[in-house]
Amino acid sequence: MAARLWLLDLDDTLLQDHAVTREVLEALGREVGAEGLEPAVRARALALFQEAPFYPWAEGIGHSALEALWARYSTPGLEALAGWAWPFRERVFREALEEAGGPAGRARELAFAFFRERRRYPLFPEVPEFLEALRAKGAALVLLSNGVPDLQREKLFGAGLGGAFALTLVSGEVGLGKPDPRLFRMALAAFGVGPEEAVMVGDNPERDIQGALLAGVRAVWVDRGFRRPDPRYPAHLEVRDLREALVLL
């Protein structure tokens, strides 16, 4: 059956995320003579983020340690996170610089630099053509994005996709994150379609693909080079270019 409703992930499906973080961290590392800064920041951010008092909530909505390095936390209700964030960021960069043999005294400077310079929102090259092809066939487009509201909305509008979707569901806004099938069913109910008429496209097997399978929705996994397929959650279709998924129209 042709898919009438297309559920789309944002980060590393439509929007380049991992690559931009890597590029910014590598550039900062070169600037201070610490070539191993990028992996060190990733490791320290993850370890310290898991110590945060709100970590279970963040894990539930799919908000990552690296996002915590540049989220504004400007959404009402996240004031405590905004107060927590800068000491966390400075500690991450200080410990990462110590590990990478860089100048630990510049940790605060680099934390601010990353917060500022990470605000880039490039789409993958095929995305505009892919979305236009879906619209031309009359498909309804829904964004299912995990994360905190202010950051995910910033990414969405920064990438020029603010008007691209008939419905946008951000986990931090609705209180449900992928792979919870209720998030997928919320989208289905909004358009009055059954799961057999929908398809989910995403790069994360554990969240996007598992959630789609739990909701009875066909799943398309897009390989962006950062994650491997998970045999526990087999997608109905695996692609490297989103346009390959148009066969489901």
JSON list of N, CA and C in Angstrom, two decimals, residues 5 142 144 167 169 174-176 181-192:
[
{"chain": "A", "resi": 5, "resn": "LEU", "atom": "N", "xyz": [1.18, 8.98, 4.77]},
{"chain": "A", "resi": 5, "resn": "LEU", "atom": "CA", "xyz": [1.73, 9.77, 5.87]},
{"chain": "A", "resi": 5, "resn": "LEU", "atom": "C", "xyz": [3.20, 9.41, 6.05]},
{"chain": "A", "resi": 142, "resn": "VAL", "atom": "N", "xyz": [5.13, 14.69, 8.60]},
{"chain": "A", "resi": 142, "resn": "VAL", "atom": "CA", "xyz": [5.17, 14.93, 10.03]},
{"chain": "A", "resi": 142, "resn": "VAL", "atom": "C", "xyz": [6.61, 14.80, 10.50]},
{"chain": "A", "resi": 144, "resn": "LEU", "atom": "N", "xyz": [8.97, 13.94, 13.54]},
{"chain": "A", "resi": 144, "resn": "LEU", "atom": "CA", "xyz": [9.08, 13.34, 14.87]},
{"chain": "A", "resi": 144, "resn": "LEU", "atom": "C", "xyz": [10.51, 13.53, 15.34]},
{"chain": "A", "resi": 167, "resn": "LEU", "atom": "N", "xyz": [2.66, 18.76, 10.65]},
{"chain": "A", "resi": 167, "resn": "LEU", "atom": "CA", "xyz": [2.65, 18.58, 12.11]},
{"chain": "A", "resi": 167, "resn": "LEU", "atom": "C", "xyz": [4.08, 18.34, 12.56]},
{"chain": "A", "resi": 169, "resn": "LEU", "atom": "N", "xyz": [6.12, 17.17, 16.02]},
{"chain": "A", "resi": 169, "resn": "LEU", "atom": "CA", "xyz": [6.05, 16.63, 17.37]},
{"chain": "A", "resi": 169, "resn": "LEU", "atom": "C", "xyz": [7.47, 16.52, 17.93]},
{"chain": "A", "resi": 174, "resn": "VAL", "atom": "N", "xyz": [5.87, 17.17, 23.97]},
{"chain": "A", "resi": 174, "resn": "VAL", "atom": "CA", "xyz": [4.72, 16.29, 24.19]},
{"chain": "A", "resi": 174, "resn": "VAL", "atom": "C", "xyz": [4.96, 15.28, 25.31]},
{"chain": "A", "resi": 175, "resn": "GLY", "atom": "N", "xyz": [6.19, 15.19, 25.80]},
{"chain": "A", "resi": 175, "resn": "GLY", "atom": "CA", "xyz": [6.49, 14.29, 26.91]},
{"chain": "A", "resi": 175, "resn": "GLY", "atom": "C", "xyz": [6.65, 12.83, 26.51]},
{"chain": "A", "resi": 176, "resn": "LEU", "atom": "N", "xyz": [6.79, 12.58, 25.23]},
{"chain": "A", "resi": 176, "resn": "LEU", "atom": "CA", "xyz": [7.00, 11.22, 24.72]},
{"chain": "A", "resi": 176, "resn": "LEU", "atom": "C", "xyz": [8.15, 11.26, 23.71]},
{"chain": "A", "resi": 181, "resn": "PRO", "atom": "N", "xyz": [5.92, 3.99, 21.14]},
{"chain": "A", "resi": 181, "resn": "PRO", "atom": "CA", "xyz": [4.97, 3.93, 20.01]},
{"chain": "A", "resi": 181, "resn": "PRO", "atom": "C", "xyz": [3.82, 4.92, 20.13]},
{"chain": "A", "resi": 182, "resn": "ARG", "atom": "N", "xyz": [3.58, 5.43, 21.34]},
{"chain": "A", "resi": 182, "resn": "ARG", "atom": "CA", "xyz": [2.49, 6.39, 21.50]},
{"chain": "A", "resi": 182, "resn": "ARG", "atom": "C", "xyz": [2.77, 7.68, 20.73]},
{"chain": "A", "resi": 183, "resn": "LEU", "atom": "N", "xyz": [4.03, 8.05, 20.57]},
{"chain": "A", "resi": 183, "resn": "LEU", "atom": "CA", "xyz": [4.37, 9.23, 19.78]},
{"chain": "A", "resi": 183, "resn": "LEU", "atom": "C", "xyz": [3.98, 9.02, 18.32]},
{"chain": "A", "resi": 184, "resn": "PHE", "atom": "N", "xyz": [4.24, 7.84, 17.82]},
{"chain": "A", "resi": 184, "resn": "PHE", "atom": "CA", "xyz": [3.90, 7.51, 16.43]},
{"chain": "A", "resi": 184, "resn": "PHE", "atom": "C", "xyz": [2.38, 7.47, 16.26]},
{"chain": "A", "resi": 185, "resn": "ARG", "atom": "N", "xyz": [1.70, 6.87, 17.24]},
{"chain": "A", "resi": 185, "resn": "ARG", "atom": "CA", "xyz": [0.24, 6.77, 17.16]},
{"chain": "A", "resi": 185, "resn": "ARG", "atom": "C", "xyz": [-0.42, 8.14, 17.25]},
{"chain": "A", "resi": 186, "resn": "MET", "atom": "N", "xyz": [0.22, 9.06, 17.95]},
{"chain": "A", "resi": 186, "resn": "MET", "atom": "CA", "xyz": [-0.29, 10.42, 18.03]},
{"chain": "A", "resi": 186, "resn": "MET", "atom": "C", "xyz": [-0.33, 11.04, 16.63]},
{"chain": "A", "resi": 187, "resn": "ALA", "atom": "N", "xyz": [0.72, 10.82, 15.86]},
{"chain": "A", "resi": 187, "resn": "ALA", "atom": "CA", "xyz": [0.76, 11.34, 14.49]},
{"chain": "A", "resi": 187, "resn": "ALA", "atom": "C", "xyz": [-0.28, 10.66, 13.62]},
{"chain": "A", "resi": 188, "resn": "LEU", "atom": "N", "xyz": [-0.42, 9.35, 13.75]},
{"chain": "A", "resi": 188, "resn": "LEU", "atom": "CA", "xyz": [-1.42, 8.62, 12.96]},
{"chain": "A", "resi": 188, "resn": "LEU", "atom": "C", "xyz": [-2.82, 9.14, 13.26]},
{"chain": "A", "resi": 189, "resn": "ALA", "atom": "N", "xyz": [-3.11, 9.33, 14.53]},
{"chain": "A", "resi": 189, "resn": "ALA", "atom": "CA", "xyz": [-4.45, 9.78, 14.92]},
{"chain": "A", "resi": 189, "resn": "ALA", "atom": "C", "xyz": [-4.74, 11.18, 14.39]},
{"chain": "A", "resi": 190, "resn": "ALA", "atom": "N", "xyz": [-3.72, 12.03, 14.35]},
{"chain": "A", "resi": 190, "resn": "ALA", "atom": "CA", "xyz": [-3.93, 13.40, 13.88]},
{"chain": "A", "resi": 190, "resn": "ALA", "atom": "C", "xyz": [-4.39, 13.45, 12.42]},
{"chain": "A", "resi": 191, "resn": "PHE", "atom": "N", "xyz": [-4.03, 12.43, 11.65]},
{"chain": "A", "resi": 191, "resn": "PHE", "atom": "CA", "xyz": [-4.40, 12.42, 10.23]},
{"chain": "A", "resi": 191, "resn": "PHE", "atom": "C", "xyz": [-5.42, 11.34, 9.89]},
{"chain": "A", "resi": 192, "resn": "GLY", "atom": "N", "xyz": [-5.83, 10.59, 10.91]},
{"chain": "A", "resi": 192, "resn": "GLY", "atom": "CA", "xyz": [-6.85, 9.58, 10.69]},
{"chain": "A", "resi": 192, "resn": "GLY", "atom": "C", "xyz": [-6.42, 8.47, 9.75]}
]
